[in-house]
Tab-separated table of C-alpha atoms in Angstrom:
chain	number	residue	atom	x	y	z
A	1	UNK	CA	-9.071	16.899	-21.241
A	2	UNK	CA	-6.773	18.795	-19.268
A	3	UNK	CA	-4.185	22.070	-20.273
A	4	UNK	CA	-2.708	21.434	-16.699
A	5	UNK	CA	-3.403	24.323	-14.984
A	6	UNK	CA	-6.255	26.606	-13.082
A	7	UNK	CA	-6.596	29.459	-15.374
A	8	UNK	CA	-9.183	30.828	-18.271
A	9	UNK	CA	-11.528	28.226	-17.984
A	10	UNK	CA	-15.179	28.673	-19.677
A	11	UNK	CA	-17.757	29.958	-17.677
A	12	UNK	CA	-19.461	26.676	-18.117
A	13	UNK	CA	-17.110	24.565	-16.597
A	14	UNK	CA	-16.542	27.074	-13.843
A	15	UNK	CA	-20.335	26.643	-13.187
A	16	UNK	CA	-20.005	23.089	-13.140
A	17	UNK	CA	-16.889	22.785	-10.935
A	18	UNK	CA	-19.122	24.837	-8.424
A	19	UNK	CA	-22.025	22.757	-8.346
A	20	UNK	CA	-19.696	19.758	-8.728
A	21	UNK	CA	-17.800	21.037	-5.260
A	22	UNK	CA	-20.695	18.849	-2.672
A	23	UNK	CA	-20.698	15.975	-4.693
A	24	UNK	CA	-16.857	15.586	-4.759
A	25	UNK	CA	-17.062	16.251	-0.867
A	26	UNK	CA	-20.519	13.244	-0.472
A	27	UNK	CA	-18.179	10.640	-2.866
A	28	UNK	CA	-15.265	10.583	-0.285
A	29	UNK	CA	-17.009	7.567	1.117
A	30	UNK	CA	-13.891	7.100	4.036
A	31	UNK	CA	-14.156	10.550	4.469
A	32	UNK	CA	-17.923	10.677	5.383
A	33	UNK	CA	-17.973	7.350	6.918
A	34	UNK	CA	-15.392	8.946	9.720
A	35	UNK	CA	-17.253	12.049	10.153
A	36	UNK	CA	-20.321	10.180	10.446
A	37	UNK	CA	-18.707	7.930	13.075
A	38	UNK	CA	-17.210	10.791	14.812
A	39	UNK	CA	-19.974	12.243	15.830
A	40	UNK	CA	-22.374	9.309	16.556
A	41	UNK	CA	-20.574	6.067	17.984
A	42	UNK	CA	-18.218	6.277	20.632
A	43	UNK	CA	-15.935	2.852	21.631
A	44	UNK	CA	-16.933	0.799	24.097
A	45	UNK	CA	-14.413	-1.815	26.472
A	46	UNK	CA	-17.312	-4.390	25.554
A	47	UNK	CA	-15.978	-5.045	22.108
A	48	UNK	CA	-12.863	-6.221	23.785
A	49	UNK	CA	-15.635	-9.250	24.958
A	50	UNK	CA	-15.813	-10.241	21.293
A	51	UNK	CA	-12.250	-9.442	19.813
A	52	UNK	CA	-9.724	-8.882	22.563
A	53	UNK	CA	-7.034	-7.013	20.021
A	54	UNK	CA	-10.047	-4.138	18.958
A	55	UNK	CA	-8.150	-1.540	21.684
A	56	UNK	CA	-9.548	2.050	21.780
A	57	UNK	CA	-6.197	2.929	20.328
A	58	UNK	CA	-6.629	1.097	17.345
A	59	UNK	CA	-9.858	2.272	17.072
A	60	UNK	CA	-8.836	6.188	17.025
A	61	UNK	CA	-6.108	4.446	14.419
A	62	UNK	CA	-8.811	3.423	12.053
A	63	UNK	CA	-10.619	6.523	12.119
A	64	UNK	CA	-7.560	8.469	11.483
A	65	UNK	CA	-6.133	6.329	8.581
A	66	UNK	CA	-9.533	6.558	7.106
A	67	UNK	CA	-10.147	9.910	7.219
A	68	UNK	CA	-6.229	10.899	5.691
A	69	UNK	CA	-7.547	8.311	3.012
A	70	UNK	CA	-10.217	10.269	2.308
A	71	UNK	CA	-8.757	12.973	2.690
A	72	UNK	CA	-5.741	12.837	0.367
A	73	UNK	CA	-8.665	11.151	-2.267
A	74	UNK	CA	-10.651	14.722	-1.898
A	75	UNK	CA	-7.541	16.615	-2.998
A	76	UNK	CA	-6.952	14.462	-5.737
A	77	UNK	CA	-10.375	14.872	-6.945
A	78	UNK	CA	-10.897	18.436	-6.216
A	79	UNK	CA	-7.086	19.571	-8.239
A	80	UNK	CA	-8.566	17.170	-11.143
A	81	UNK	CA	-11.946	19.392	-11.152
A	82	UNK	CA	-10.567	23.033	-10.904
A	83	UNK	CA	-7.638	22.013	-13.321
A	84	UNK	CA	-10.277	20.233	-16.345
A	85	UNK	CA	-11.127	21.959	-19.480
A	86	UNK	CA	-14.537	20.208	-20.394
A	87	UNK	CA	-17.529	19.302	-18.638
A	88	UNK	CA	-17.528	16.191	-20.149
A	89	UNK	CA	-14.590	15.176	-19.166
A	90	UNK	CA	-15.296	16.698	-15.541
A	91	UNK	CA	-18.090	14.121	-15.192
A	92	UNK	CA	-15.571	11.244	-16.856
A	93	UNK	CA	-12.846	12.234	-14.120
A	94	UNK	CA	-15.578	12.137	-11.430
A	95	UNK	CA	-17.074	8.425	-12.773
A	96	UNK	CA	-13.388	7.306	-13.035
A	97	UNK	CA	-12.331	8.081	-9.748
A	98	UNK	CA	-15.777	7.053	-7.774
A	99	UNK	CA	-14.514	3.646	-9.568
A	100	UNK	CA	-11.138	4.002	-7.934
A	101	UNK	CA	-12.285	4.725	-4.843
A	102	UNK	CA	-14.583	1.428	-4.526
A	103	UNK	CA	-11.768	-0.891	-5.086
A	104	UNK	CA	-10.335	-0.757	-1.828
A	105	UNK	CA	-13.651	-2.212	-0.524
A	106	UNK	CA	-13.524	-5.482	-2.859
A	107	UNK	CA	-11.150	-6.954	-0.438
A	108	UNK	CA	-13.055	-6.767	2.599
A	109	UNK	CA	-16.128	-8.678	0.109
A	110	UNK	CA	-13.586	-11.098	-1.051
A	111	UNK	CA	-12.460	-11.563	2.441
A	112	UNK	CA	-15.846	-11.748	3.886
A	113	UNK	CA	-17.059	-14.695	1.198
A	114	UNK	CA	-14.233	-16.911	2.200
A	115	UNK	CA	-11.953	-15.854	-1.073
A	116	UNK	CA	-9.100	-14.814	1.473
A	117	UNK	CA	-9.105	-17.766	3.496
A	118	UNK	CA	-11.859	-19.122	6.458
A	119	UNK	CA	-10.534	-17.339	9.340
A	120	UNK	CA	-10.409	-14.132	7.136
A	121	UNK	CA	-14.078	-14.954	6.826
A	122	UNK	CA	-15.085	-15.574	10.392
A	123	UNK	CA	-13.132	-12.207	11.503
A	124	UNK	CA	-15.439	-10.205	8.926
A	125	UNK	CA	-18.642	-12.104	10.127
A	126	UNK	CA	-17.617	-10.525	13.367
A	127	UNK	CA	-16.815	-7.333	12.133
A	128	UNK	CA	-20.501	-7.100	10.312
A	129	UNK	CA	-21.742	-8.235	13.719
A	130	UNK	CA	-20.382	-5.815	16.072
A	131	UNK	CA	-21.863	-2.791	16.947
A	132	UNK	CA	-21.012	0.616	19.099
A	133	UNK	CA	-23.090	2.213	21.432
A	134	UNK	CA	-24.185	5.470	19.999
A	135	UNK	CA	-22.835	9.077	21.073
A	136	UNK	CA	-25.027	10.815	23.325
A	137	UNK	CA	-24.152	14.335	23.727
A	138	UNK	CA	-25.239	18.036	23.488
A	139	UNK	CA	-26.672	19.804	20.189
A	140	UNK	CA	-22.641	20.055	19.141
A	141	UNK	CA	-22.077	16.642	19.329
A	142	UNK	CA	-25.392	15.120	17.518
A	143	UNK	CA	-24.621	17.842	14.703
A	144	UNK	CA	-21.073	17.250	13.991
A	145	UNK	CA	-21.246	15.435	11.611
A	146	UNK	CA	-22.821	18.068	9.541
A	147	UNK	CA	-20.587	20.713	11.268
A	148	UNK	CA	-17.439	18.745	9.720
A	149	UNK	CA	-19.420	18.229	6.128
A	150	UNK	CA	-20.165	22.408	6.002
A	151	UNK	CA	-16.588	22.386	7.590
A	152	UNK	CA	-15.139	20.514	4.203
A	153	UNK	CA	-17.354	22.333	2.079
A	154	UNK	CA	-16.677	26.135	3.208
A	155	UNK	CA	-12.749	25.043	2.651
A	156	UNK	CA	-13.210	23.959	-0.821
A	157	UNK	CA	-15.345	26.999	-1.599
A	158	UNK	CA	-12.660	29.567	-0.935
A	159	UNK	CA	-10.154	27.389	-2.864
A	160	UNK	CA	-12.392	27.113	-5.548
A	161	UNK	CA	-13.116	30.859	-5.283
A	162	UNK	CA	-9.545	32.048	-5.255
A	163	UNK	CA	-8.914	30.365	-8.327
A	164	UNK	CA	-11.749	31.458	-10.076
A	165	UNK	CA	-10.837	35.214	-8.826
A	166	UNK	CA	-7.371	34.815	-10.445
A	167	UNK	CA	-8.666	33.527	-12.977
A	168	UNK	CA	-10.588	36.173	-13.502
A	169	UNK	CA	-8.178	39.161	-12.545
A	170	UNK	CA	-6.529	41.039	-15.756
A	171	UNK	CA	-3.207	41.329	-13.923
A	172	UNK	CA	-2.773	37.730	-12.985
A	173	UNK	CA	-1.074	38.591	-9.907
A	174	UNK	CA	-2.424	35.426	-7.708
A	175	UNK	CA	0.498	33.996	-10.126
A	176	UNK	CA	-1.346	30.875	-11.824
């Protein structure tokens, strides 16, 4: 249940959309999957051996179409946590969308157990097969992954604590 907006919530739910915040961040799956990438494979001309179309551009083109995925699901989630009235239904919201966000994967399954068609098959068998060589780099590089997760994190805290401070302010001058 939702009123629709960010003010006078109980102190309960505010609790729980805090300790909620991580968990909304670690169910963005396309969202951690590219940060996770990011920082430990890099591309390789070698993949070109196995599928000549699989450029570098198209590779920085996945990763960046993922991660706006992910990133416009993370909004979506995050507005429906600060804006509900009940922890129950923050937990229902949160189970609801983790199923939303899991359907965009049955394709690739159907695809890959020859639902889609055999050569939609064999390109996923080749897809599960390939591999990148992994990022080798300074303490920056094998921690950015991390770096980008506290990155995501520290930007949903402030949200999350500039609504609760106008929330909580008598004047209401934040205007919510």
């Amino acid at each position: 249940r939702s009123a629709g907006g960010f003010d006078e919530k109980d102190p309960t739910v505010r609790a729980t959309q805090f300790f909620l915040i991580p968990v909304a961040i670690a169910m963005q799956e396309d969202l951690i999957h590219v940060y996770t990438r990011v920082a430990n494979i890099r591309y390789s001309e070698e993949v070109r051996e196995v599928c000549p179309a699989a450029t570098e551009w198209k590779f920085a083109l996945s990763f960046l179409l993922r991660f706006v995925d992910g990133l416009y699901s993370l909004i979506i989630n995050f507005v429906l946590l600060l804006i509900t009235d009940e922890v129950l239904s923050l937990f229902l919201n949160f189970a609801a969308l983790g199923f939303l966000q899991s359907i965009d994967d049955v394709a690739f399954h159907l695809a890959a157990q020859g639902y889609l068609g055999d050569r939609m098959e064999d390109n996923c068998a080749i897809v599960k097969k390939l591999s990148l060589p992994r990022r080798v780099g300074d303490c920056f590089t094998n921690a950015l992954d991390s770096v980008l997760f506290l990155a995501t994190y520290a930007v949903m805290l402030a949200i999350y604590f500039y609504v609760t401070i106008a929330d909580s302010s008598s004047d209401n001058k934040f205007g919510f």
